[in-house]
XYZ file of C-alpha atoms in Angstrom:
749
model
C 33.723 -23.568 2.572
C 33.865 -23.015 6.319
C 31.297 -24.961 8.486
C 31.264 -22.369 11.322
C 30.813 -18.807 11.186
C 30.009 -15.830 13.565
C 26.728 -14.610 13.556
C 25.718 -10.918 13.947
C 25.080 -11.387 17.596
C 28.559 -12.800 18.157
C 27.501 -16.476 18.443
C 28.543 -19.152 16.362
C 26.472 -20.198 13.303
C 26.761 -23.868 12.571
C 24.306 -23.943 9.826
C 26.773 -25.625 7.454
C 28.114 -28.119 9.987
C 27.942 -31.805 9.264
C 26.601 -34.188 11.840
C 27.701 -37.842 10.733
C 26.927 -38.923 14.341
C 23.183 -37.854 14.109
C 21.364 -39.617 11.295
C 18.265 -37.270 11.969
C 20.262 -34.186 11.400
C 20.090 -34.258 7.519
C 16.346 -34.599 7.666
C 15.997 -31.691 10.176
C 18.229 -29.376 8.013
C 16.231 -30.203 4.852
C 13.122 -29.503 6.607
C 14.348 -26.353 8.209
C 15.292 -24.949 4.628
C 11.886 -25.900 3.377
C 10.142 -24.174 6.372
C 12.316 -21.239 6.232
C 11.423 -20.684 2.620
C 7.715 -21.494 3.162
C 7.639 -18.810 6.057
C 9.347 -16.266 4.028
C 6.958 -16.767 1.241
C 3.981 -16.270 3.561
C 5.410 -13.080 5.059
C 5.661 -11.735 1.637
C 2.030 -12.558 1.003
C 1.006 -10.929 4.242
C 3.156 -7.857 4.258
C 3.678 -7.158 0.619
C 0.599 -8.394 -1.334
C -1.995 -7.944 1.417
C -3.072 -11.345 0.519
C -2.113 -14.065 2.915
C -2.593 -17.676 2.022
C -2.505 -19.178 5.520
C -4.111 -18.280 8.723
C -2.319 -16.711 11.653
C -2.615 -20.077 13.524
C -1.254 -21.961 10.607
C 1.703 -19.540 10.238
C 2.186 -19.791 13.930
C 2.431 -23.486 13.755
C 5.061 -23.293 10.964
C 6.988 -20.723 13.177
C 6.758 -22.947 16.108
C 7.988 -26.079 14.189
C 10.868 -23.871 13.067
C 11.611 -22.904 16.685
C 11.536 -26.455 17.754
C 13.814 -27.602 15.004
C 16.380 -24.905 15.908
C 15.986 -25.746 19.760
C 16.694 -29.393 19.073
C 19.527 -28.437 16.471
C 21.022 -25.151 17.395
C 23.508 -25.550 14.301
C 20.620 -24.672 12.177
C 19.817 -21.237 13.524
C 21.528 -18.284 11.810
C 21.044 -14.680 11.536
C 18.902 -15.056 8.246
C 16.353 -17.457 9.829
C 12.744 -16.294 9.904
C 13.061 -16.684 13.652
C 15.339 -13.776 13.617
C 13.438 -11.563 11.202
C 10.322 -9.488 11.499
C 8.500 -9.221 7.955
C 9.340 -7.883 4.481
C 8.581 -5.090 2.125
C 7.445 -4.392 -1.316
C 9.426 -3.109 -4.351
C 6.272 -1.143 -5.311
C 7.488 1.585 -3.065
C 10.490 3.539 -2.192
C 12.402 1.629 0.686
C 13.031 3.660 3.896
C 15.328 2.788 6.804
C 13.631 3.126 10.162
C 15.408 5.278 12.648
C 15.161 2.374 15.184
C 14.132 -1.069 14.293
C 10.560 -1.902 14.564
C 10.185 -5.282 16.573
C 7.519 -7.800 16.699
C 5.769 -8.618 19.746
C 5.830 -12.206 21.289
C 2.467 -13.877 20.628
C 0.918 -16.027 23.386
C -2.345 -17.950 23.176
C -3.320 -18.799 26.715
C -3.370 -17.081 30.135
C -0.712 -19.611 31.313
C 1.669 -18.111 28.776
C 0.763 -14.724 29.926
C 1.624 -16.030 33.543
C 4.809 -17.557 32.449
C 5.944 -14.399 30.853
C 5.050 -12.303 33.970
C 6.888 -14.813 36.112
C 10.097 -14.212 34.116
C 9.653 -10.411 34.379
C 8.948 -10.387 38.125
C 11.803 -12.713 38.860
C 14.077 -9.999 37.515
C 12.203 -6.849 38.314
C 9.387 -7.608 40.988
C 6.384 -5.287 41.605
C 6.273 -3.368 38.138
C 2.954 -2.032 37.048
C 1.609 -3.115 33.645
C 0.185 -1.088 30.892
C -2.674 -2.969 28.875
C -4.128 -2.057 25.687
C -6.167 -3.578 22.996
C -4.278 -5.166 20.014
C -5.624 -3.290 16.895
C -6.205 -5.406 13.814
C -4.847 -2.830 11.293
C -1.575 -2.183 9.606
C 1.550 -1.146 11.475
C 3.436 2.151 10.432
C 6.270 4.317 11.604
C 5.923 8.255 11.474
C 8.813 10.521 11.701
C 8.405 14.025 12.911
C 11.264 16.508 12.686
C 10.810 19.643 14.551
C 7.198 18.856 14.774
C 6.483 18.383 11.171
C 5.598 15.033 9.562
C 8.741 14.287 7.531
C 7.977 10.533 6.578
C 5.687 7.668 7.040
C 6.531 4.111 6.327
C 5.162 0.498 6.940
C 6.739 -1.840 9.047
C 8.494 -3.742 6.191
C 10.949 -6.217 7.395
C 11.413 -4.297 10.739
C 14.525 -2.423 9.500
C 13.382 -1.172 6.172
C 9.814 -0.301 5.175
C 7.765 1.302 2.472
C 7.546 5.082 2.029
C 3.918 5.785 2.191
C 4.089 9.378 3.353
C 1.784 10.888 0.769
C -0.962 8.186 1.603
C -0.690 8.657 5.328
C -0.963 12.346 4.775
C -4.621 11.801 3.694
C -5.422 10.328 6.997
C -7.223 12.953 9.103
C -6.193 11.418 12.271
C -2.470 11.895 11.503
C -1.398 15.551 12.206
C 0.985 17.108 9.694
C 2.442 19.416 12.492
C 2.472 18.669 16.188
C 1.360 21.337 18.622
C 2.941 22.064 21.925
C 0.945 21.769 25.235
C 1.557 22.698 28.861
C 4.449 20.501 30.167
C 4.911 18.934 26.572
C 7.243 20.850 24.370
C 7.358 19.346 20.792
C 10.611 17.511 20.577
C 13.282 17.948 17.754
C 12.880 14.500 16.645
C 9.922 12.069 17.312
C 9.495 8.413 15.638
C 6.022 7.314 16.349
C 4.837 3.621 16.031
C 1.051 2.937 15.483
C -1.631 1.362 13.467
C -3.608 2.443 10.523
C -7.090 0.829 10.818
C -10.532 0.878 9.356
C -13.106 1.858 11.930
C -15.691 -0.839 12.302
C -18.942 1.167 11.161
C -16.956 2.753 8.031
C -16.000 -0.795 7.118
C -19.523 -1.941 6.964
C -20.452 1.048 4.856
C -17.589 0.421 2.735
C -18.571 -3.240 1.966
C -22.133 -2.034 1.287
C -20.842 0.390 -1.339
C -18.597 -2.257 -2.888
C -21.465 -4.597 -3.264
C -23.667 -1.934 -4.686
C -20.838 -1.136 -7.298
C -20.855 -4.793 -8.257
C -17.421 -5.194 -6.573
C -16.426 -8.023 -4.196
C -16.475 -7.049 -0.398
C -13.456 -6.902 1.572
C -12.808 -10.076 3.836
C -11.929 -7.893 6.991
C -10.953 -4.511 8.157
C -7.219 -5.299 8.215
C -7.128 -6.333 4.579
C -9.112 -3.177 3.636
C -6.829 -0.985 5.665
C -3.766 -2.516 4.177
C -5.120 -2.289 0.579
C -6.202 1.128 1.034
C -3.027 2.640 2.577
C -0.609 0.870 0.046
C -2.343 2.423 -3.099
C 0.324 3.743 -5.560
C -2.138 6.662 -6.045
C -2.720 8.634 -2.743
C -5.897 10.071 -4.047
C -7.316 6.674 -3.822
C -6.176 6.204 -0.276
C -7.904 9.516 0.452
C -11.273 8.226 -0.646
C -11.041 5.505 2.301
C -12.073 6.545 5.849
C -8.866 5.370 7.432
C -7.666 6.264 10.960
C -4.685 5.921 13.267
C -3.781 5.232 16.803
C -0.249 5.598 18.417
C 1.000 2.897 20.429
C 4.835 3.327 20.932
C 7.955 5.438 20.260
C 11.221 4.722 18.459
C 13.924 7.366 18.001
C 13.694 10.519 20.325
C 15.430 13.681 20.760
C 14.178 16.362 22.885
C 11.762 14.291 25.093
C 12.461 11.586 27.712
C 9.202 9.798 28.764
C 9.309 8.185 32.218
C 6.785 5.439 31.325
C 4.620 4.032 28.506
C 1.698 5.907 29.944
C 3.620 9.247 30.205
C 4.559 8.845 26.524
C 0.799 8.313 25.765
C -0.021 11.556 27.555
C 2.614 13.339 25.631
C 1.242 11.984 22.225
C -2.178 13.073 23.028
C -1.029 16.535 23.947
C 0.736 16.842 20.754
C -2.341 15.805 18.720
C -1.477 12.318 18.059
C -4.368 9.929 19.033
C -3.657 7.002 21.269
C -6.153 4.190 22.312
C -8.914 5.308 24.491
C -8.860 1.641 26.111
C -5.351 1.583 27.622
C -4.975 1.258 31.458
C -2.229 0.910 34.011
C -2.866 -2.000 36.470
C -0.654 -3.193 39.378
C -1.266 -6.835 39.408
C -1.397 -9.757 37.115
C -5.011 -10.502 38.229
C -6.010 -7.084 36.943
C -4.360 -7.999 33.525
C -6.322 -11.088 33.325
C -9.464 -9.096 34.088
C -8.681 -6.688 31.297
C -8.112 -9.413 28.929
C -11.584 -10.880 29.986
C -13.359 -7.735 29.611
C -12.226 -6.798 26.027
C -12.416 -10.412 24.969
C -16.169 -10.249 25.544
C -16.654 -6.769 23.835
C -14.290 -7.319 20.919
C -16.670 -6.377 18.283
C -18.199 -3.425 19.949
C -15.192 -1.148 19.781
C -14.470 1.605 17.236
C -12.168 -0.828 15.653
C -11.574 -4.677 15.335
C -9.081 -6.182 17.795
C -7.652 -9.539 17.759
C -6.037 -9.663 21.277
C -4.636 -7.512 24.067
C -1.010 -6.273 24.558
C 0.586 -6.261 27.948
C 3.580 -3.971 28.502
C 5.811 -3.197 31.629
C 4.969 0.447 31.928
C 8.247 2.255 33.355
C 10.664 3.001 30.365
C 13.832 2.485 32.589
C 12.630 -1.119 33.306
C 11.956 -1.680 29.704
C 15.560 -0.804 28.698
C 16.903 -3.064 31.483
C 14.789 -5.926 30.213
C 16.028 -5.235 26.710
C 15.034 -7.362 23.596
C 15.905 -10.223 21.386
C 16.601 -9.695 17.646
C 12.778 -9.886 16.933
C 10.852 -9.115 20.128
C 10.933 -6.835 23.138
C 11.239 -8.833 26.348
C 9.186 -6.307 28.369
C 5.856 -6.960 26.150
C 3.596 -9.742 25.111
C 0.612 -9.863 22.878
C -2.155 -12.218 23.933
C -4.231 -13.327 20.959
C -7.885 -14.092 21.182
C -8.940 -17.740 20.123
C -9.981 -17.536 16.471
C -13.823 -17.489 15.805
C -15.513 -20.766 15.172
C -18.878 -21.917 13.716
C -20.621 -25.190 12.818
C -21.634 -26.039 9.453
C -22.117 -29.144 7.179
C -19.348 -30.715 5.323
C -20.899 -31.596 1.854
C -18.027 -33.213 0.193
C -14.349 -33.471 0.015
C -12.592 -32.911 -3.379
C -9.064 -32.723 -4.399
C -7.278 -29.697 -6.305
C -3.916 -29.907 -7.924
C -1.450 -27.158 -7.601
C 1.049 -25.750 -9.948
C 3.814 -28.254 -8.662
C 1.424 -31.044 -8.817
C 0.607 -31.197 -5.197
C -2.833 -32.928 -4.562
C -4.675 -31.099 -1.845
C -8.001 -32.208 -0.388
C -10.371 -29.400 0.512
C -13.892 -29.367 2.009
C -17.047 -28.256 0.233
C -19.197 -26.691 2.880
C -22.652 -25.406 3.366
C -22.030 -21.790 2.981
C -21.558 -19.970 6.366
C -20.627 -16.566 7.460
C -17.555 -16.276 9.682
C -15.350 -13.607 10.670
C -16.909 -11.228 8.437
C -17.206 -13.194 5.141
C -19.114 -16.169 3.612
C -17.156 -19.358 3.394
C -17.814 -22.361 1.376
C -14.432 -23.903 0.885
C -11.844 -24.866 3.391
C -8.375 -26.540 3.184
C -7.639 -30.034 4.618
C -4.035 -30.066 3.653
C -3.375 -33.769 2.836
C -5.019 -37.294 3.296
C -3.047 -37.678 6.692
C -4.619 -34.430 7.993
C -8.166 -35.609 7.070
C -7.565 -38.934 8.835
C -6.056 -37.087 11.822
C -8.971 -34.700 12.129
C -11.371 -37.653 12.042
C -13.839 -35.885 9.672
C -16.188 -37.694 7.406
C -18.356 -36.515 4.387
C -21.712 -35.386 5.652
C -20.307 -34.452 9.147
C -21.184 -31.289 10.977
C -17.852 -29.766 11.532
C -16.262 -26.909 13.428
C -15.035 -24.296 11.057
C -12.568 -21.761 12.150
C -11.464 -18.564 10.306
C -8.042 -18.431 12.201
C -6.641 -14.992 12.031
C -9.659 -13.886 9.956
C -7.851 -15.110 6.755
C -8.126 -18.825 5.494
C -10.927 -21.074 6.594
C -10.007 -24.477 8.011
C -11.932 -27.395 9.422
C -10.898 -28.077 13.045
C -12.942 -31.215 13.931
C -16.212 -33.126 13.417
C -19.116 -32.630 15.824
C -19.355 -36.354 16.648
C -22.586 -35.885 18.585
C -24.383 -34.548 15.488
C -23.632 -37.731 13.408
C -26.600 -39.931 12.335
C -24.821 -42.800 10.676
C -25.181 -41.455 7.025
C -21.537 -39.982 7.089
C -18.880 -41.617 4.719
C -15.053 -41.713 4.996
C -13.026 -39.781 2.514
C -10.545 -41.819 0.389
C -7.807 -40.068 -1.349
C -8.230 -40.725 -5.173
C -5.540 -42.872 -6.818
C -5.564 -40.712 -9.838
C -5.365 -36.967 -10.760
C -8.760 -35.478 -11.014
C -7.655 -33.190 -13.723
C -5.618 -35.403 -16.004
C -6.131 -39.105 -14.701
C -2.483 -39.617 -13.999
C -1.544 -41.842 -11.034
C -0.772 -39.765 -7.992
C 2.366 -40.673 -5.899
C 4.644 -39.040 -3.542
C 7.521 -37.069 -5.222
C 10.028 -38.698 -2.776
C 10.131 -41.470 -0.349
C 8.710 -40.175 3.015
C 6.665 -37.365 1.399
C 3.231 -36.856 3.103
C 1.772 -35.285 -0.017
C 0.693 -37.090 -3.184
C 1.466 -35.220 -6.541
C 0.410 -35.635 -10.041
C 3.601 -36.558 -12.035
C 2.077 -35.196 -15.222
C 3.510 -31.950 -14.953
C 3.639 -31.239 -18.877
C 0.067 -31.847 -19.898
C -1.902 -31.607 -16.541
C -4.463 -28.767 -17.255
C -4.743 -28.207 -13.506
C -0.982 -27.703 -13.066
C -0.655 -25.493 -16.186
C -3.766 -23.499 -15.131
C -2.107 -22.893 -11.730
C 1.317 -22.185 -13.254
C -0.013 -19.580 -15.658
C -1.888 -18.010 -12.886
C 1.214 -17.722 -10.841
C 3.569 -16.467 -13.625
C 1.149 -13.687 -14.398
C 1.023 -12.530 -10.691
C 2.814 -9.693 -8.824
C 5.883 -11.757 -7.779
C 6.560 -12.947 -11.477
C 5.860 -11.098 -14.753
C 2.993 -9.087 -13.152
C 0.800 -9.246 -16.239
C -2.343 -7.085 -15.596
C -5.522 -8.306 -17.243
C -4.314 -12.050 -17.080
C -6.455 -13.235 -14.346
C -7.656 -16.632 -13.192
C -10.560 -16.918 -15.823
C -8.037 -15.837 -18.628
C -5.611 -18.549 -17.545
C -8.432 -21.202 -17.359
C -9.527 -20.107 -20.890
C -5.917 -20.554 -22.470
C -5.747 -24.124 -20.935
C -9.396 -25.464 -21.350
C -11.289 -23.615 -23.990
C -14.601 -25.225 -24.918
C -14.890 -27.090 -28.071
C -11.335 -26.378 -29.119
C -7.951 -27.540 -28.586
C -5.958 -25.532 -25.906
C -4.386 -22.423 -27.318
C -1.139 -23.057 -25.462
C 0.282 -26.403 -24.494
C 2.673 -25.072 -21.820
C 3.726 -21.767 -20.471
C 6.525 -21.581 -23.270
C 3.693 -20.159 -25.595
C 2.352 -17.564 -23.404
C 4.368 -14.726 -24.954
C 3.423 -15.745 -28.440
C -0.187 -15.203 -27.997
C -2.300 -13.143 -30.410
C -5.609 -11.707 -30.500
C -6.765 -13.830 -33.301
C -5.835 -16.907 -31.317
C -7.779 -16.054 -28.149
C -10.752 -14.170 -29.694
C -12.991 -17.328 -30.270
C -12.404 -18.925 -26.938
C -15.176 -19.712 -24.635
C -14.595 -21.030 -21.073
C -16.425 -22.283 -17.985
C -15.895 -19.962 -15.202
C -13.951 -21.574 -12.188
C -13.604 -20.427 -8.577
C -10.036 -19.526 -8.006
C -9.979 -21.052 -4.575
C -11.364 -24.401 -5.351
C -10.963 -24.737 -9.005
C -14.713 -25.902 -9.305
C -16.770 -24.564 -11.992
C -19.149 -21.754 -10.979
C -22.927 -22.083 -11.742
C -24.813 -19.322 -13.651
C -27.462 -17.945 -11.159
C -30.029 -17.915 -13.912
C -29.819 -21.431 -15.355
C -27.899 -23.353 -12.661
C -25.744 -24.819 -15.287
C -21.939 -24.191 -15.491
C -21.217 -20.461 -16.281
C -19.887 -20.034 -19.773
C -18.209 -16.718 -20.900
C -16.169 -15.379 -23.758
C -13.502 -13.730 -21.855
C -11.702 -12.114 -24.732
C -14.511 -11.276 -27.219
C -17.172 -8.718 -27.030
C -20.674 -9.900 -28.048
C -21.132 -9.890 -31.873
C -22.189 -6.576 -33.494
C -25.966 -6.907 -33.852
C -25.838 -5.457 -37.384
C -22.625 -6.706 -38.777
C -22.155 -9.788 -36.771
C -18.545 -8.715 -36.330
C -16.777 -9.993 -33.264
C -14.293 -7.453 -31.755
C -11.809 -8.058 -28.821
C -12.596 -6.824 -25.289
C -10.409 -4.035 -24.060
C -9.016 -6.363 -21.389
C -7.819 -8.908 -23.974
C -6.053 -6.078 -25.984
C -4.486 -4.793 -22.694
C -3.404 -8.289 -21.681
C -1.486 -8.904 -25.000
C 0.131 -5.476 -24.367
C 1.011 -6.152 -20.933
C 2.511 -9.575 -21.994
C 4.757 -7.664 -24.439
C 5.866 -5.347 -21.605
C 6.456 -8.183 -19.195
C 9.226 -9.390 -21.449
C 11.583 -6.801 -19.971
C 10.953 -7.871 -16.242
C 14.324 -8.308 -14.438
C 15.807 -11.915 -14.224
C 14.605 -12.843 -10.693
C 11.146 -12.584 -11.901
C 11.909 -14.780 -14.773
C 13.242 -17.410 -12.465
C 10.366 -17.242 -10.228
C 8.048 -17.593 -13.109
C 9.456 -20.891 -14.055
C 7.642 -22.681 -11.128
C 10.597 -24.652 -10.040
C 9.739 -26.485 -6.685
C 11.110 -24.666 -3.568
C 12.172 -21.732 -5.554
C 10.373 -18.583 -4.320
C 10.887 -14.809 -4.729
C 13.784 -14.618 -2.067
C 15.940 -17.370 -3.680
C 15.117 -16.251 -7.146
C 16.521 -12.887 -6.257
C 19.570 -14.368 -4.659
C 20.153 -16.558 -7.754
C 19.758 -13.579 -10.173
C 22.048 -11.380 -8.237
C 24.818 -13.900 -7.983
C 24.706 -15.385 -11.637
C 22.983 -12.428 -13.555
C 22.170 -14.791 -16.297
C 19.640 -17.556 -16.675
C 22.111 -19.890 -18.627
C 24.629 -19.339 -15.996
C 22.122 -20.619 -13.539
C 21.030 -23.662 -15.622
C 24.824 -24.494 -16.077
C 25.979 -24.089 -12.533
C 26.533 -27.143 -10.339
C 24.658 -27.809 -7.274
C 27.582 -27.149 -4.848
C 27.914 -23.456 -6.445
C 24.250 -22.926 -6.223
C 23.845 -24.326 -2.693
C 26.742 -21.794 -1.500
C 24.546 -18.761 -2.593
C 23.161 -17.078 0.502
C 19.352 -17.743 0.367
C 19.583 -20.978 -1.783
C 20.847 -24.016 0.029
C 21.101 -27.639 -1.323
C 17.413 -28.411 -1.448
C 16.799 -25.647 -3.814
C 19.957 -26.313 -5.771
C 18.839 -29.880 -6.293
C 15.261 -28.804 -7.501
C 16.721 -26.321 -10.018
C 19.119 -29.000 -11.369
C 16.098 -31.467 -11.624
C 14.068 -28.916 -13.427
C 16.697 -28.003 -16.106
C 17.327 -31.634 -16.716
C 13.836 -32.041 -18.205
C 13.779 -31.326 -22.020
C 10.438 -29.768 -22.269
C 11.439 -27.347 -19.276
C 14.380 -26.172 -21.424
C 12.052 -25.796 -24.406
C 10.052 -23.279 -22.222
C 13.215 -21.195 -21.684
C 13.929 -21.204 -25.271
C 10.595 -20.159 -26.427
C 10.707 -17.453 -24.089
C 14.076 -16.360 -25.258
C 12.806 -16.480 -28.955
C 9.845 -14.227 -27.786
C 12.190 -11.686 -26.309
C 11.973 -12.359 -22.656
C 14.923 -10.848 -20.841
C 17.234 -13.586 -19.677
C 20.035 -11.767 -18.166
C 20.302 -8.593 -16.027
C 22.202 -5.889 -17.812
C 25.880 -5.398 -16.744
C 27.405 -2.153 -17.070
C 29.383 -1.430 -20.228
C 32.847 -0.238 -19.253
C 32.914 1.758 -22.416
C 29.734 3.683 -21.478
C 30.641 4.021 -17.728
C 29.855 7.361 -16.319
C 32.569 9.374 -14.572
C 32.339 8.629 -10.912
C 31.919 12.248 -9.771
C 30.070 11.353 -6.657
C 31.963 8.171 -5.542
C 31.536 7.531 -1.825
C 29.087 10.396 -1.359
C 25.788 9.945 0.370
C 23.143 12.046 -1.009
C 19.660 13.004 0.246
C 17.131 14.220 -2.363
C 14.118 16.285 -1.299
C 11.612 18.238 -3.454
C 10.945 18.191 -7.099
C 14.135 18.148 -9.466
C 13.475 19.681 -12.903
C 13.381 16.883 -15.617
C 13.780 14.071 -13.020
C 11.473 11.654 -11.104
C 12.566 11.020 -7.609
C 13.613 7.466 -8.742
C 15.446 8.843 -11.844
C 17.474 11.432 -9.776
C 18.409 8.606 -7.316
C 19.528 6.426 -10.324
C 21.605 9.264 -11.572
C 23.383 9.633 -8.280
C 24.104 5.943 -8.005
C 25.295 5.731 -11.521
C 27.984 8.222 -10.773
C 29.185 6.319 -7.634
C 27.099 8.015 -4.961
C 24.368 6.465 -2.749
C 21.062 7.802 -1.695
C 19.388 7.765 1.743
C 16.042 9.361 2.906
C 17.262 11.020 6.133
C 19.761 13.951 6.781
C 22.398 13.328 9.348
C 25.872 14.701 10.020
C 27.369 12.010 7.839
C 25.264 13.184 4.769
C 27.533 14.386 1.937
C 24.911 16.678 0.264
C 21.315 17.473 0.094
C 19.748 18.027 -3.402
C 16.947 20.520 -2.710
C 14.370 20.847 -5.357
C 10.921 22.490 -5.379
C 9.254 22.367 -2.018
C 12.011 20.638 -0.073
C 10.519 20.518 3.260
C 12.072 19.758 6.551
C 15.056 17.938 5.092
C 16.214 21.172 3.821
C 15.980 22.754 7.332
C 17.776 19.869 8.893
C 20.723 20.322 6.269
C 21.129 23.952 7.125
C 21.000 23.147 10.780
C 23.793 20.510 10.495
C 25.811 22.455 7.940
C 25.493 19.835 5.221
C 26.286 21.080 1.758
C 23.008 21.913 -0.152
C 22.702 21.622 -4.058
C 19.793 23.529 -5.579
C 17.488 21.603 -7.954
C 18.481 23.576 -10.911
C 22.160 22.823 -10.199
C 21.598 19.141 -10.205
C 23.070 18.508 -13.901
C 26.246 20.283 -12.724
C 26.402 18.391 -9.518
C 26.203 15.123 -11.505
C 28.872 16.319 -13.906
C 31.200 17.968 -11.413
C 30.427 16.530 -7.947
C 30.510 18.991 -5.142
C 32.461 22.219 -5.596
C 35.518 22.720 -3.383
C 34.783 24.877 -0.241
C 35.496 28.475 -0.623
C 38.471 29.709 1.384
C 38.109 32.016 4.262
C 38.957 35.820 3.841
C 42.447 35.172 5.096
C 42.949 32.535 2.308
C 42.819 29.595 4.747
C 40.620 26.738 4.316
C 37.528 26.635 6.498
C 37.611 24.255 9.375
């Protein structure tokens, strides 16, 4: 295997290089792999699940550490590093390729960093005016208008590919379906608009009031509410939410040449696309600082929430001259406001056990409202962090809800101490099973419970993970259900490990009672009436008053049904569900694609696995270690016996369809009789073709069903062959018909 490859940008990639002269290099490479995997997972949580686990500041710290590693060891940097990527996208929606890549802005956190950015710019292009605008705390989207008509809407995704949310965006009143010409601004032939879908602040408050009145949990912040509302599979649910939209940039263009960023905003407004009412062009950096200060003081008084200010060079020609890196434009920067902070009492420090055994201290706080939600628990990461922060049990502490996501204890308020505070001591034994805690390897900061087989805390968390979206996606199998299966009151556990999860029956789970636990802390929740631990029967209804008969709840029946359906999930989800340390969705997909069979993964040697793109030696070693444990292999066998899919289907040569569309690029638009959109695309791919979402001169054919829209018009304009929806079956069977000859008998040009 070569140790030096050429990257996409033409630079050499030494990520596989050996450095025997540098004893610290191997440790740096191991840390780099772990960081890259962790950052990729956090991006998925943020962009796909709308459920981030770390704050913006925590994520930024991970990225900064990765950048520092790559700066110190350039050999580690490659085109697949998170430092070269933008985001990610979900499989729940149809993937869409953006016409132009959606870049991510460089974040800075101090005025000194803004000054440094401006100094670099003015050294190259002095005297350029700046455009300042507020940074909306919403969900980035990409709109494509063809001849003035909205043709497509997509989320940012990974910057190159996003999720098709056209039907959902069409329900947002602020997004025009057709652009209108205005004096001096003709509607362009092609317009790609970048903007932000957001929840207006006043409407967000009303939404949360309605949520509470309906007995539902309120949303943590407007950004999560906007993302969750827009990314509904059912667009009618999106239509029920008062989402709005503001445009803040352009991508691909044809038929319009803006001279400046402000000129483009004037055009967008003229065509009916809303832009921010707060943008302003200024000439000096002092005015930029004044703008930042003004909006920092009124950030909660605007029509929408903001988390900073964006500063751009106004003139387009200068933007093009300055260019961009693979991730960020050099001509713009995002100044992020400091996270909100409050003081509260640290009542206790307890320890939770994660699915891979990691023991994590967390703060039990006097409940306090911060950044729009009430907080009573906050992470403290590990014992070293507790010591480094200098916090004691009983302290008044500074609590920060950085990025409006995960609360964290920043520091103690030493002046508030009265002498009653006590030091925290990391327990020697697991609070769940009493096993002795220890590092998994020499030099590890984290302590772990080694009792993976019978520790109820680990099993509870593993069950919750395998039932989640990135694994088997078992609806109705929530945290309470997982707790009930592991720790039922007054009876033995229904399952000893996750191997038995697909063999569960209604009869087994019906009698279970369980203490309700908080999913964040794992602590029992008190009953508001009695103050005692809240106990529920999660799978059974109350006994019939006349007959005493106990019947299952609907959610219990659905959980069993959904477990049965989950057995057919693709291989990568099965691999991810095994909770192998370091293995996440990205590496699980890479392994499944390369090997295609769980037995082949188990039998592969470390070198072969490590060579798979997206895996590497750390993950390969963890997989071999996992399969070396007998009860781990028993889990796989029990799943196999229950009917869980253990390999991805390979095409049967004897059943191969004729490759009538081999090499043909096909666009499908409108409704096709007897086919869903996904089914029609699969039929094309099965016959050797490939599908795309946009029509160009390179398109081989457009299949036009009912209500085909602008893609049909584009095909006519470009002379692309058109297949009517009722001719689709013939098209699949025979391919494109030969072009008819001209009247003189010659073939057309």
